[in-house]
Coordinates of C-alpha atoms in Angstrom, one line a residue:
M616 CA 38.4 -5.7 9.5
E617 CA 37.4 -7.5 6.3
I618 CA 34.6 -6.0 4.1
F619 CA 31.2 -8.2 4.3
N620 CA 31.3 -9.9 0.8
P621 CA 28.3 -12.8 1.0
Q622 CA 30.0 -14.3 -2.2
K623 CA 33.1 -15.0 -0.6
I624 CA 31.9 -16.0 3.0
K625 CA 30.6 -19.7 3.7
L626 CA 27.0 -18.9 4.6
T627 CA 24.3 -21.2 5.9
K628 CA 20.8 -21.7 4.4
Y629 CA 19.0 -19.6 6.9
L630 CA 20.3 -15.8 7.7
F631 CA 18.8 -13.9 10.4
Y632 CA 19.5 -10.2 10.7
T633 CA 19.0 -8.5 13.9
G634 CA 20.1 -5.0 15.5
K635 CA 18.6 -1.9 16.8
G636 CA 16.2 0.3 14.6
G637 CA 18.4 2.5 12.3
V638 CA 21.5 0.3 12.1
G639 CA 21.1 -0.7 8.6
K640 CA 19.6 -4.3 9.1
T641 CA 17.3 -4.2 6.1
S642 CA 19.8 -2.7 3.9
I643 CA 22.4 -5.2 4.7
A644 CA 19.8 -8.1 4.5
C645 CA 18.7 -6.5 1.0
A646 CA 22.4 -6.4 -0.3
T647 CA 23.0 -9.9 1.0
A648 CA 20.0 -11.2 -1.0
V649 CA 20.7 -9.2 -4.2
S650 CA 24.4 -10.1 -4.0
L651 CA 23.8 -14.1 -3.6
A652 CA 20.8 -14.0 -6.5
D653 CA 23.2 -12.5 -8.6
D654 CA 25.7 -15.0 -8.1
G655 CA 23.1 -17.6 -9.3
E656 CA 21.6 -18.9 -6.1
N657 CA 17.9 -18.9 -5.4
V658 CA 17.0 -16.6 -2.4
L659 CA 13.9 -16.0 -0.4
L660 CA 14.2 -12.6 1.4
I661 CA 11.4 -12.2 4.1
S662 CA 10.9 -8.9 6.4
T663 CA 9.2 -9.2 9.8
D664 CA 10.1 -5.5 10.3
P665 CA 7.2 -3.2 11.5
A666 CA 9.2 -0.4 9.8
S667 CA 10.3 -2.1 6.6
N668 CA 10.9 -0.1 3.7
L669 CA 11.3 -3.1 1.2
Q670 CA 8.8 -1.9 -1.3
D671 CA 10.9 1.3 -1.6
V672 CA 14.0 -0.6 -1.7
F673 CA 12.6 -2.8 -4.7
A674 CA 10.4 -0.2 -6.1
T675 CA 8.0 -3.2 -6.1
K676 CA 4.7 -4.0 -4.6
L677 CA 5.1 -6.7 -2.3
N678 CA 2.7 -9.1 -0.2
N679 CA 3.3 -11.7 2.4
K680 CA 3.4 -14.6 0.0
G681 CA 6.5 -13.6 -1.9
V682 CA 7.0 -11.7 -5.1
P683 CA 9.7 -12.2 -7.8
I684 CA 12.0 -9.1 -8.5
K685 CA 12.1 -8.1 -12.2
D686 CA 15.7 -7.4 -12.4
V687 CA 16.8 -9.9 -9.9
P688 CA 15.8 -13.2 -11.4
N689 CA 16.8 -15.4 -8.7
L690 CA 15.1 -13.2 -5.9
I691 CA 11.7 -13.7 -4.5
V692 CA 11.0 -11.1 -1.7
A693 CA 7.9 -11.4 1.0
N694 CA 7.0 -8.6 3.3
L695 CA 5.1 -9.8 6.2
D696 CA 3.4 -7.1 8.3
P697 CA 3.8 -8.1 12.0
N698 CA 1.3 -5.3 13.3
E699 CA -1.5 -6.9 11.0
S700 CA -0.5 -10.2 12.3
A701 CA -0.8 -9.0 15.6
A702 CA -4.2 -7.6 15.0
E703 CA -5.2 -11.1 13.8
Y704 CA -3.8 -12.9 16.6
R705 CA -5.4 -10.5 19.2
E706 CA -9.0 -11.1 18.0
S707 CA -8.4 -14.7 17.9
V708 CA -7.4 -14.7 21.5
I709 CA -10.2 -12.1 22.7
G710 CA -12.7 -13.0 20.1
P711 CA -14.4 -15.9 22.2
Y712 CA -14.9 -13.9 25.3
R713 CA -16.8 -11.1 23.4
G714 CA -20.3 -10.9 24.7
K715 CA -19.3 -13.0 27.6
L716 CA -17.2 -10.5 29.5
P717 CA -17.7 -6.9 30.6
E718 CA -16.6 -4.4 27.9
V719 CA -14.1 -3.0 30.4
A720 CA -12.5 -6.6 30.8
I721 CA -12.2 -6.8 27.1
K722 CA -10.7 -3.4 26.6
N723 CA -7.9 -4.4 29.3
M724 CA -7.6 -7.9 27.3
E725 CA -6.9 -5.8 24.2
E726 CA -4.3 -3.6 25.9
Q727 CA -2.5 -6.5 27.6
L728 CA -2.0 -8.0 24.0
S729 CA -1.0 -4.7 22.3
G730 CA 2.7 -4.8 23.2
S731 CA 5.6 -5.3 21.5
C732 CA 5.9 -8.8 22.7
T733 CA 2.8 -9.6 21.2
V734 CA 3.8 -8.3 17.8
E735 CA 7.1 -10.2 18.2
I736 CA 5.2 -13.6 18.8
A737 CA 3.0 -13.0 16.0
A738 CA 5.7 -12.4 13.7
F739 CA 7.5 -15.3 14.8
N740 CA 4.1 -17.3 14.1
E741 CA 4.3 -16.1 10.4
F742 CA 8.1 -16.6 9.6
S743 CA 8.1 -20.1 11.6
K744 CA 6.2 -21.4 8.5
F745 CA 9.0 -20.5 6.3
I746 CA 11.6 -22.0 8.6
T747 CA 9.9 -25.6 9.0
D748 CA 8.5 -25.6 5.3
E749 CA 10.4 -28.5 3.7
S750 CA 9.3 -27.3 0.0
L751 CA 10.9 -23.9 0.5
K752 CA 13.8 -25.5 2.1
S753 CA 14.6 -27.7 -1.0
K754 CA 13.5 -24.6 -3.4
Y755 CA 15.9 -22.0 -2.1
D756 CA 19.7 -21.9 -1.6
Y757 CA 19.1 -19.3 1.1
I758 CA 16.0 -18.0 3.0
I759 CA 16.9 -14.6 4.5
F760 CA 15.1 -12.8 7.5
D761 CA 15.3 -9.4 8.2
T762 CA 14.6 -9.0 11.7
A763 CA 15.2 -11.9 14.1
P764 CA 13.2 -12.8 17.2
T765 CA 14.9 -11.9 20.7
G766 CA 16.2 -14.1 23.1
H767 CA 13.4 -13.5 25.5
T768 CA 10.9 -14.4 22.8
L769 CA 12.5 -17.7 22.0
R770 CA 13.0 -18.6 25.7
M771 CA 9.2 -18.1 26.0
L772 CA 8.4 -20.5 23.3
Q773 CA 10.5 -23.1 24.8
L774 CA 8.7 -23.0 28.2
P775 CA 6.1 -25.9 28.6
S776 CA 4.1 -23.5 30.9
A777 CA 3.4 -21.4 28.0
W778 CA 1.1 -23.9 26.5
S779 CA -0.7 -24.8 29.6
N780 CA -4.2 -23.4 30.7
F781 CA -2.3 -21.1 32.7
I782 CA -2.1 -18.5 30.0
S783 CA -5.7 -18.0 29.3
E784 CA -6.9 -18.5 33.0
N785 CA -4.4 -17.1 35.2
T786 CA -2.5 -13.8 34.3
S787 CA -1.5 -12.8 37.9
G788 CA 2.1 -11.9 38.0
T789 CA 2.9 -11.6 34.5
S790 CA 3.2 -8.3 32.7
C791 CA 1.4 -9.0 29.7
L792 CA -1.6 -11.6 29.2
G793 CA 0.0 -14.9 28.1
Q794 CA 1.1 -14.0 24.4
L795 CA 1.0 -17.5 23.5
S796 CA -2.9 -18.3 24.2
G797 CA -4.8 -19.3 21.1
L798 CA -1.4 -20.6 19.3
E799 CA -1.6 -23.9 21.2
D800 CA -2.1 -26.1 17.6
K801 CA 1.4 -24.2 16.9
K802 CA 3.3 -26.1 19.4
G803 CA 4.9 -28.5 17.3
V804 CA 5.9 -26.0 14.5
Y805 CA 7.5 -23.7 17.0
K806 CA 9.3 -26.7 18.2
D807 CA 10.9 -27.3 15.0
A808 CA 11.5 -23.4 14.2
V809 CA 13.5 -23.0 17.6
K810 CA 15.6 -26.1 16.6
T811 CA 16.4 -24.8 13.5
L812 CA 17.4 -21.6 14.8
A813 CA 19.9 -23.3 17.2
D814 CA 21.2 -25.5 14.5
G815 CA 24.5 -23.8 13.7
G816 CA 24.9 -26.0 10.4
S817 CA 21.6 -24.4 9.1
T818 CA 21.4 -21.0 10.6
T819 CA 23.5 -17.8 11.4
L820 CA 22.3 -15.0 13.7
I821 CA 23.7 -11.9 12.1
L822 CA 24.1 -8.8 14.7
V823 CA 24.3 -5.5 12.8
S824 CA 25.5 -2.4 14.7
R825 CA 27.0 1.0 14.1
P826 CA 30.2 1.9 15.1
E827 CA 28.7 3.9 18.3
E828 CA 28.7 2.6 22.1
T829 CA 25.1 2.5 22.6
P830 CA 24.2 -0.1 19.3
L831 CA 27.7 -2.0 20.2
K832 CA 26.2 -2.6 23.6
E833 CA 22.8 -3.5 22.5
A834 CA 24.7 -6.0 20.0
E835 CA 26.3 -7.6 22.9
R836 CA 23.1 -7.7 24.9
A837 CA 21.3 -9.8 22.1
S838 CA 24.1 -12.0 21.6
I839 CA 24.5 -13.1 25.2
E840 CA 20.8 -13.7 25.3
L841 CA 20.9 -15.7 22.1
K842 CA 23.8 -17.9 23.3
D843 CA 22.2 -18.4 26.5
I844 CA 19.5 -20.3 24.5
G845 CA 21.8 -22.2 22.1
I846 CA 22.1 -19.9 19.2
R847 CA 26.1 -19.7 19.1
N848 CA 26.4 -19.4 15.2
Q849 CA 26.9 -15.8 15.2
T850 CA 28.3 -12.9 13.1
L851 CA 28.7 -9.1 13.6
I852 CA 28.5 -6.7 10.8
I853 CA 29.4 -3.0 11.8
N854 CA 27.7 -0.8 9.3
G855 CA 28.6 2.7 8.4
I856 CA 32.5 3.0 9.2
L857 CA 34.1 6.1 7.8
T858 CA 37.5 5.1 6.0
S859 CA 39.0 8.5 5.4
Y860 CA 38.8 12.0 6.4
D861 CA 39.9 15.5 4.8
D862 CA 38.3 18.2 7.2
S863 CA 38.0 18.7 10.8
I864 CA 34.3 17.4 10.8
S865 CA 35.2 14.1 9.1
E866 CA 38.4 13.6 11.2
N867 CA 36.5 13.9 14.5
Y868 CA 33.7 11.6 13.0
Y869 CA 36.6 9.0 12.1
K870 CA 38.1 9.3 15.5
K871 CA 34.6 8.9 17.4
Q872 CA 33.9 5.7 15.7
Q873 CA 37.5 4.4 16.1
S874 CA 37.1 4.9 20.0
A875 CA 34.0 2.9 20.1
L876 CA 35.3 0.2 18.0
L877 CA 38.6 0.2 20.4
K878 CA 36.0 0.1 23.3
M879 CA 34.2 -2.8 21.8
P880 CA 32.0 -4.9 24.3
K881 CA 33.9 -8.3 25.6
G882 CA 30.8 -10.0 24.8
L883 CA 31.4 -9.2 20.9
R884 CA 35.1 -9.5 20.9
G885 CA 35.1 -13.6 20.0
I886 CA 32.4 -13.3 17.2
A887 CA 33.5 -13.3 13.5
T888 CA 33.3 -9.5 12.6
Y889 CA 32.9 -7.6 9.3
M890 CA 32.3 -4.2 8.2
V891 CA 30.3 -2.2 5.7
P892 CA 31.8 1.3 4.6
L893 CA 29.5 4.4 5.4
R894 CA 27.8 5.0 2.4
A895 CA 26.3 8.7 1.3
Y896 CA 23.2 7.5 -0.4
N897 CA 19.9 5.8 1.0
I898 CA 19.5 2.3 0.0
T899 CA 16.8 2.4 -2.3
G900 CA 16.6 1.1 -5.9
L901 CA 18.6 -1.8 -7.2
D902 CA 21.6 0.4 -8.2
N903 CA 22.4 1.4 -4.6
V904 CA 21.5 -2.1 -3.1
R905 CA 24.2 -3.6 -5.4
S906 CA 26.8 -0.7 -4.5
L907 CA 26.2 -1.3 -0.9
L908 CA 28.7 -3.9 -0.2
N909 CA 31.0 -2.9 -3.1
S910 CA 31.6 0.7 -3.9
D911 CA 30.1 4.0 -3.0
H912 CA 28.7 7.2 -5.4
F913 CA 28.2 10.4 -3.5
A914 CA 24.4 11.1 -4.5
V915 CA 23.6 14.4 -3.4
S916 CA 20.1 15.4 -2.8
N917 CA 18.9 18.5 -4.2
E918 CA 16.0 18.9 -1.8
K919 CA 16.1 22.1 0.1
V920 CA 14.9 22.6 3.8
N921 CA 11.5 24.1 3.8
A922 CA 11.5 25.7 7.1
K923 CA 12.6 29.5 6.8
T924 CA 14.1 29.3 10.3
I925 CA 15.4 26.0 12.1
L926 CA 15.0 26.2 15.8
H927 CA 17.5 25.5 18.5
L928 CA 17.1 23.5 21.9
K929 CA 17.4 27.0 23.6
D930 CA 14.2 27.7 22.0
I931 CA 12.4 24.8 23.4
V932 CA 13.9 25.5 27.0
D933 CA 12.7 29.1 26.5
D934 CA 8.9 27.6 25.9
L935 CA 9.2 25.1 28.7
Y936 CA 10.4 28.0 31.2
S937 CA 7.5 30.4 29.8
T938 CA 4.6 27.6 29.9
N939 CA 5.7 26.8 33.3
K940 CA 5.9 23.0 32.5
K941 CA 6.4 20.9 35.7
V942 CA 6.9 17.5 34.3
I943 CA 9.0 17.1 31.2
F944 CA 9.8 13.8 29.6
T945 CA 12.3 13.2 26.9
M946 CA 11.1 10.1 24.6
G947 CA 12.9 8.2 21.7
K948 CA 14.4 5.2 21.0
G949 CA 17.7 4.1 22.4
G950 CA 20.9 5.7 21.0
V951 CA 19.1 9.1 19.7
G952 CA 20.6 11.0 22.7
K953 CA 17.6 11.8 25.1
T954 CA 19.5 11.4 28.2
T955 CA 21.9 14.1 27.0
I956 CA 19.2 16.4 25.9
A957 CA 17.3 15.9 29.1
A958 CA 20.5 17.1 31.3
A959 CA 21.0 20.2 28.8
I960 CA 17.2 21.1 29.4
T961 CA 17.6 20.7 33.2
L962 CA 20.6 23.0 33.0
G963 CA 18.6 25.4 30.7
L964 CA 15.9 26.0 33.2
A965 CA 18.1 26.0 36.1
K966 CA 20.1 28.9 34.4
K967 CA 16.7 30.7 34.3
G968 CA 16.2 30.5 38.1
R969 CA 14.0 27.5 38.1
K970 CA 14.3 24.5 40.7
V971 CA 14.8 21.5 38.7
H972 CA 15.4 17.8 39.4
L973 CA 16.5 15.5 36.6
T974 CA 16.2 11.8 36.9
T975 CA 17.7 9.3 34.7
T976 CA 18.5 5.5 34.2
D977 CA 21.7 6.6 32.7
P978 CA 24.8 6.4 35.5
A979 CA 25.2 9.7 36.8
G980 CA 29.1 9.6 36.1
H981 CA 28.3 8.7 32.5
L982 CA 27.2 12.7 32.1
N983 CA 29.9 13.8 34.8
F984 CA 26.9 15.9 35.6
V985 CA 28.2 18.0 38.9
I986 CA 24.9 18.5 41.1
N987 CA 25.0 21.8 43.0
E988 CA 22.1 22.8 45.1
S989 CA 22.9 26.3 44.8
C990 CA 22.2 26.5 41.2
G991 CA 18.7 24.7 41.3
I992 CA 19.8 21.3 40.2
T993 CA 19.3 18.0 41.9
M994 CA 19.8 14.6 40.1
S995 CA 18.7 11.0 40.9
R996 CA 19.8 8.2 39.1
I997 CA 17.3 5.1 38.8
D998 CA 19.1 1.8 39.0
E999 CA 17.1 -0.6 36.5
K1000 CA 18.6 -3.7 37.6
K1001 CA 17.7 -2.9 41.3
E1002 CA 14.2 -1.8 40.4
L1003 CA 13.7 -4.7 38.1
E1004 CA 14.9 -7.1 40.9
K1005 CA 12.6 -5.5 43.4
Y1006 CA 9.7 -5.6 41.1
Q1007 CA 10.2 -9.3 40.3
N1008 CA 10.8 -10.5 44.0
E1009 CA 7.3 -8.9 44.7
V1010 CA 5.4 -10.4 41.9
L1011 CA 6.8 -13.9 42.3
S1012 CA 6.3 -13.7 46.3
K1013 CA 2.6 -13.4 45.5
A1014 CA 2.6 -16.0 42.6
R1015 CA 4.3 -18.6 44.7
K1016 CA 1.0 -18.6 46.8
T1017 CA -1.2 -19.8 44.1
M1018 CA 1.0 -21.3 41.2
S1019 CA 2.9 -24.5 40.4
E1020 CA 6.5 -24.6 39.6
E1021 CA 5.8 -25.0 36.0
D1022 CA 3.7 -21.8 36.1
L1023 CA 6.0 -19.9 37.9
A1024 CA 8.6 -20.7 35.1
Y1025 CA 6.3 -18.7 32.7
V1026 CA 5.9 -16.0 35.2
K1027 CA 9.8 -15.7 35.6
E1028 CA 10.3 -15.4 31.9
D1029 CA 7.5 -13.1 31.6
L1030 CA 9.3 -11.0 34.1
K1031 CA 12.2 -10.7 31.8
S1032 CA 10.2 -8.8 29.2
P1033 CA 10.9 -5.2 28.0
C1034 CA 7.3 -4.3 29.3
T1035 CA 8.1 -5.4 33.1
Q1036 CA 11.3 -3.6 33.0
E1037 CA 9.5 -0.4 31.8
I1038 CA 6.8 -1.0 34.6
A1039 CA 9.4 -1.3 37.3
V1040 CA 11.4 1.6 36.4
F1041 CA 8.0 4.0 36.0
R1042 CA 7.3 2.9 39.4
A1043 CA 10.7 4.3 40.5
F1044 CA 10.1 7.5 38.5
A1045 CA 6.7 7.9 40.0
D1046 CA 8.0 8.0 43.4
I1047 CA 10.5 10.6 42.3
V1048 CA 7.9 12.9 40.8
D1049 CA 5.8 12.6 44.0
K1050 CA 8.4 13.9 46.1
A1051 CA 9.2 16.7 43.9
E1052 CA 5.8 18.6 44.2
D1053 CA 7.6 22.1 44.3
Q1054 CA 10.2 21.5 41.5
T1055 CA 10.4 20.8 37.7
V1056 CA 11.2 17.2 37.1
V1057 CA 12.7 16.2 33.8
I1058 CA 12.5 12.6 33.0
D1059 CA 14.7 10.6 30.8
T1060 CA 13.9 7.1 29.6
A1061 CA 10.0 7.6 29.7
P1062 CA 7.4 4.5 29.6
T1063 CA 5.7 3.9 26.4
G1064 CA 2.0 4.6 25.7
H1065 CA 1.6 0.9 26.0
T1066 CA 2.9 0.6 29.4
L1067 CA 0.9 3.6 30.4
L1068 CA -2.0 2.0 29.3
L1069 CA -1.5 -1.1 31.1
L1070 CA -1.0 0.8 34.2
E1071 CA -4.2 2.7 33.7
S1072 CA -6.3 -0.2 32.7
T1073 CA -5.2 -2.1 35.9
E1074 CA -6.0 1.0 37.9
S1075 CA -9.6 0.9 36.6
Y1076 CA -10.2 -2.8 36.0
N1077 CA -8.3 -4.8 38.6
Q1078 CA -11.9 -6.2 39.9
Q1079 CA -12.5 -7.5 36.5
I1080 CA -9.2 -8.8 35.7
K1081 CA -6.3 -9.9 37.9
N1082 CA -3.7 -7.4 38.4
S1083 CA -0.7 -8.2 36.0
H1084 CA 1.8 -6.4 37.6
G1085 CA 1.8 -6.3 41.4
E1086 CA 0.2 -3.6 43.7
I1087 CA -0.3 -0.2 41.8
Q1088 CA 1.2 2.4 44.3
E1089 CA -0.3 5.8 45.2
S1090 CA 2.6 7.6 43.4
E1091 CA 1.4 6.0 40.1
R1092 CA -2.1 6.8 40.6
K1093 CA -1.3 10.5 41.1
L1094 CA 1.2 10.6 38.2
L1095 CA -1.1 9.4 35.3
P1096 CA -3.6 11.9 35.6
R1097 CA -0.6 14.5 35.9
L1098 CA 0.6 13.2 32.4
H1099 CA -2.7 13.8 30.9
N1100 CA -2.8 17.4 32.0
A1101 CA -0.9 19.2 28.9
A1102 CA -0.6 22.3 31.2
E1103 CA 1.8 20.7 33.5
T1104 CA 3.3 18.1 31.2
E1105 CA 5.4 18.3 28.3
V1106 CA 6.9 15.3 26.0
L1107 CA 9.7 16.0 23.8
I1108 CA 10.1 13.6 21.0
V1109 CA 14.0 12.9 20.3
T1110 CA 14.9 11.5 17.1
L1111 CA 17.5 11.5 14.1
A1112 CA 17.3 12.8 10.5
E1113 CA 16.9 9.1 9.1
D1114 CA 14.1 7.0 8.0
T1115 CA 13.9 4.3 10.7
P1116 CA 14.2 6.7 13.7
V1117 CA 11.8 9.0 12.5
Y1118 CA 9.1 6.4 11.6
E1119 CA 9.9 4.8 15.1
A1120 CA 9.4 8.2 16.9
M1121 CA 6.2 8.6 14.8
R1122 CA 5.0 5.2 16.2
L1123 CA 5.8 6.1 19.7
E1124 CA 3.9 9.3 19.3
E1125 CA 0.9 7.4 18.3
D1126 CA 1.4 4.9 21.1
L1127 CA 1.1 8.2 23.4
K1128 CA -2.0 9.4 21.8
R1129 CA -4.0 6.3 22.7
T1130 CA -3.2 7.2 26.3
G1131 CA -4.5 10.8 25.8
I1132 CA -0.8 12.5 25.8
M1133 CA -0.3 14.7 23.1
T1134 CA 3.2 15.8 22.2
K1135 CA 4.3 19.3 21.1
W1136 CA 8.1 19.4 20.2
W1137 CA 10.5 17.5 18.2
I1138 CA 14.3 17.3 18.4
I1139 CA 16.3 15.9 15.6
N1140 CA 19.7 15.3 17.1
S1141 CA 23.2 14.9 15.8
S1142 CA 22.5 16.2 12.6
L1143 CA 25.3 16.6 9.9
Y1144 CA 23.1 19.1 7.9
K1145 CA 23.9 21.7 10.6
T1146 CA 27.7 20.9 10.7
N1147 CA 28.5 22.8 7.3
T1148 CA 31.2 19.7 6.5
T1149 CA 33.1 20.0 3.2
N1150 CA 33.8 16.0 3.4
K1151 CA 32.4 14.8 0.2
M1152 CA 30.9 11.9 1.9
L1153 CA 29.8 13.6 4.8
A1154 CA 28.2 16.3 2.8
A1155 CA 26.2 14.0 0.8
K1156 CA 24.7 12.4 3.7
A1157 CA 23.8 15.8 5.1
S1158 CA 22.1 16.5 2.2
N1159 CA 20.3 13.1 2.3
E1160 CA 19.0 14.4 6.1
V1161 CA 16.9 17.2 4.4
K1162 CA 13.9 15.0 3.3
W1163 CA 13.7 13.6 6.9
I1164 CA 14.1 17.5 8.4
N1165 CA 11.2 18.4 6.2
K1166 CA 9.0 15.3 7.0
V1167 CA 9.6 16.2 10.9
D1168 CA 9.0 19.8 10.0
M1169 CA 5.5 19.1 8.3
H1170 CA 4.4 16.4 11.2
S1171 CA 5.2 18.8 13.8
K1172 CA 3.8 21.8 12.2
G1173 CA 7.1 23.5 12.7
M1174 CA 7.5 22.8 16.2
F1175 CA 11.1 21.1 16.0
A1176 CA 14.6 21.8 16.7
V1177 CA 17.8 20.6 15.1
I1178 CA 21.2 19.7 17.1
P1179 CA 24.1 19.6 15.1
W1180 CA 26.4 16.3 15.1
S1181 CA 29.1 16.9 17.7
P1182 CA 32.7 15.1 18.0
N1183 CA 32.6 15.4 21.6
E1184 CA 30.6 13.4 24.3
I1185 CA 28.4 15.8 25.7
K1186 CA 28.8 15.7 29.6
G1187 CA 29.7 18.3 32.0
N1188 CA 30.4 21.8 30.9
K1189 CA 29.7 20.7 27.1
L1190 CA 26.1 20.6 28.0
N1191 CA 26.3 24.4 27.5
D1192 CA 27.1 23.9 23.8
L1193 CA 23.6 22.5 23.2
L1194 CA 22.0 25.6 24.7
L1195 CA 23.7 28.2 22.1

């Protein structure tokens, strides 16, 4: 696999980097921009990532207009804040209704417009200006975007019904209040922006992944979604590949990566693919940005772990048992290992004599988890696809009674949103928990605070605003109050000892706080720091985890555990290893 080198590859004017949080898309976007600028090209780099650390990368205070980078003469960097844009956009939509609708209705509208879909639409509104501005097109040789819009957002922008009065006047059947209401005057700009995105001669969509199964599957999903709407000029960059090994940890690390690459999803196999080797250092400062695509230096952090004692997962299981928690959620972004941790907690509680039910959206066979009633464990699997189809059919059945075909097209697309899928799965979870009054229930793939507030606001205010997600079920009504009861419910935040996963976990926690759900325990999974590797590369990476271990320690007030990186796929009997 060829190493990614922007100076040796024919690139289009517009480059969009996309990928799961923590795969390194910001680092590679920055390295691309600096490499091209160093080669004499005029480059504009724009970030729309809510977790962007561009100011740290370039050690420069940035704004949304663009700031010259002192030591890279041909580079201008702009940092758009999509959350700020989303707040302004929300107010532009809701403002006209203040004083005219009841306060409860206003609060409901605010929550409807607080989800990730709204943030992404607001971000697209911001960077569409950069795509369609002819003066910028002539001024810069390359315009690079860190974080591209999803296929769902782009499909929504292309729907005629998304620009009709349906959005602001009728929300029945949609999972989020029309995200495009209030932006009707931008229709022409959006149309041009989407056209440019689909023009293979002007734009390349660069999928960034890690050599791991979950990020690669996510990259495949994004690739297929974008191809379906005509964005076929795609490139794949696999970041963080270990190229050699010299101890047992590094050998296993290497083999685990190679195994994931051999199982490359079919949907990615026809895409031009490049690699970026694993680097020991964090990508901050120009020296490191310039080194990322060219060479390594094993920068070792001298920071020490502040915690006198680092707890284990077993300690958390002991606490869950002694406090007699009845509903336990593992929450975190995809790829951090929350499914495995949920299974291990289930096993740990069962060993203590607790009757436990584990429910997950992961295929049961993936965990190879043997269900044995005699040892107090039962397990169920939520079929996300089946639940989503069931929910979509329910909503569409109601919508068809009152809507035109054009409006139904919008409803159908909105029903593909992440919010809708989460609500559909949540309903299935609610049913399972409702049937398990006499057990401890461990729930993997939990809903976000935004989804919980959508469900809550629907329960409270469905007389003021049309129910936006079908009929709320009795099991959901009972579950929401249970989640607010800290004596009964425990939320475990799962993350990795890296910047993006930690910041995303903090945002998730803040999201939950809005619903009145407080968190107690944090779990740092897959830590190289805990392996005591002697490999120079991995030891340096391990030292750079210390900063994030300390950050989680301080944030959680010491209520955290660290799980070492494992060469094995943790399933079956291997789950016991997490409880040592």
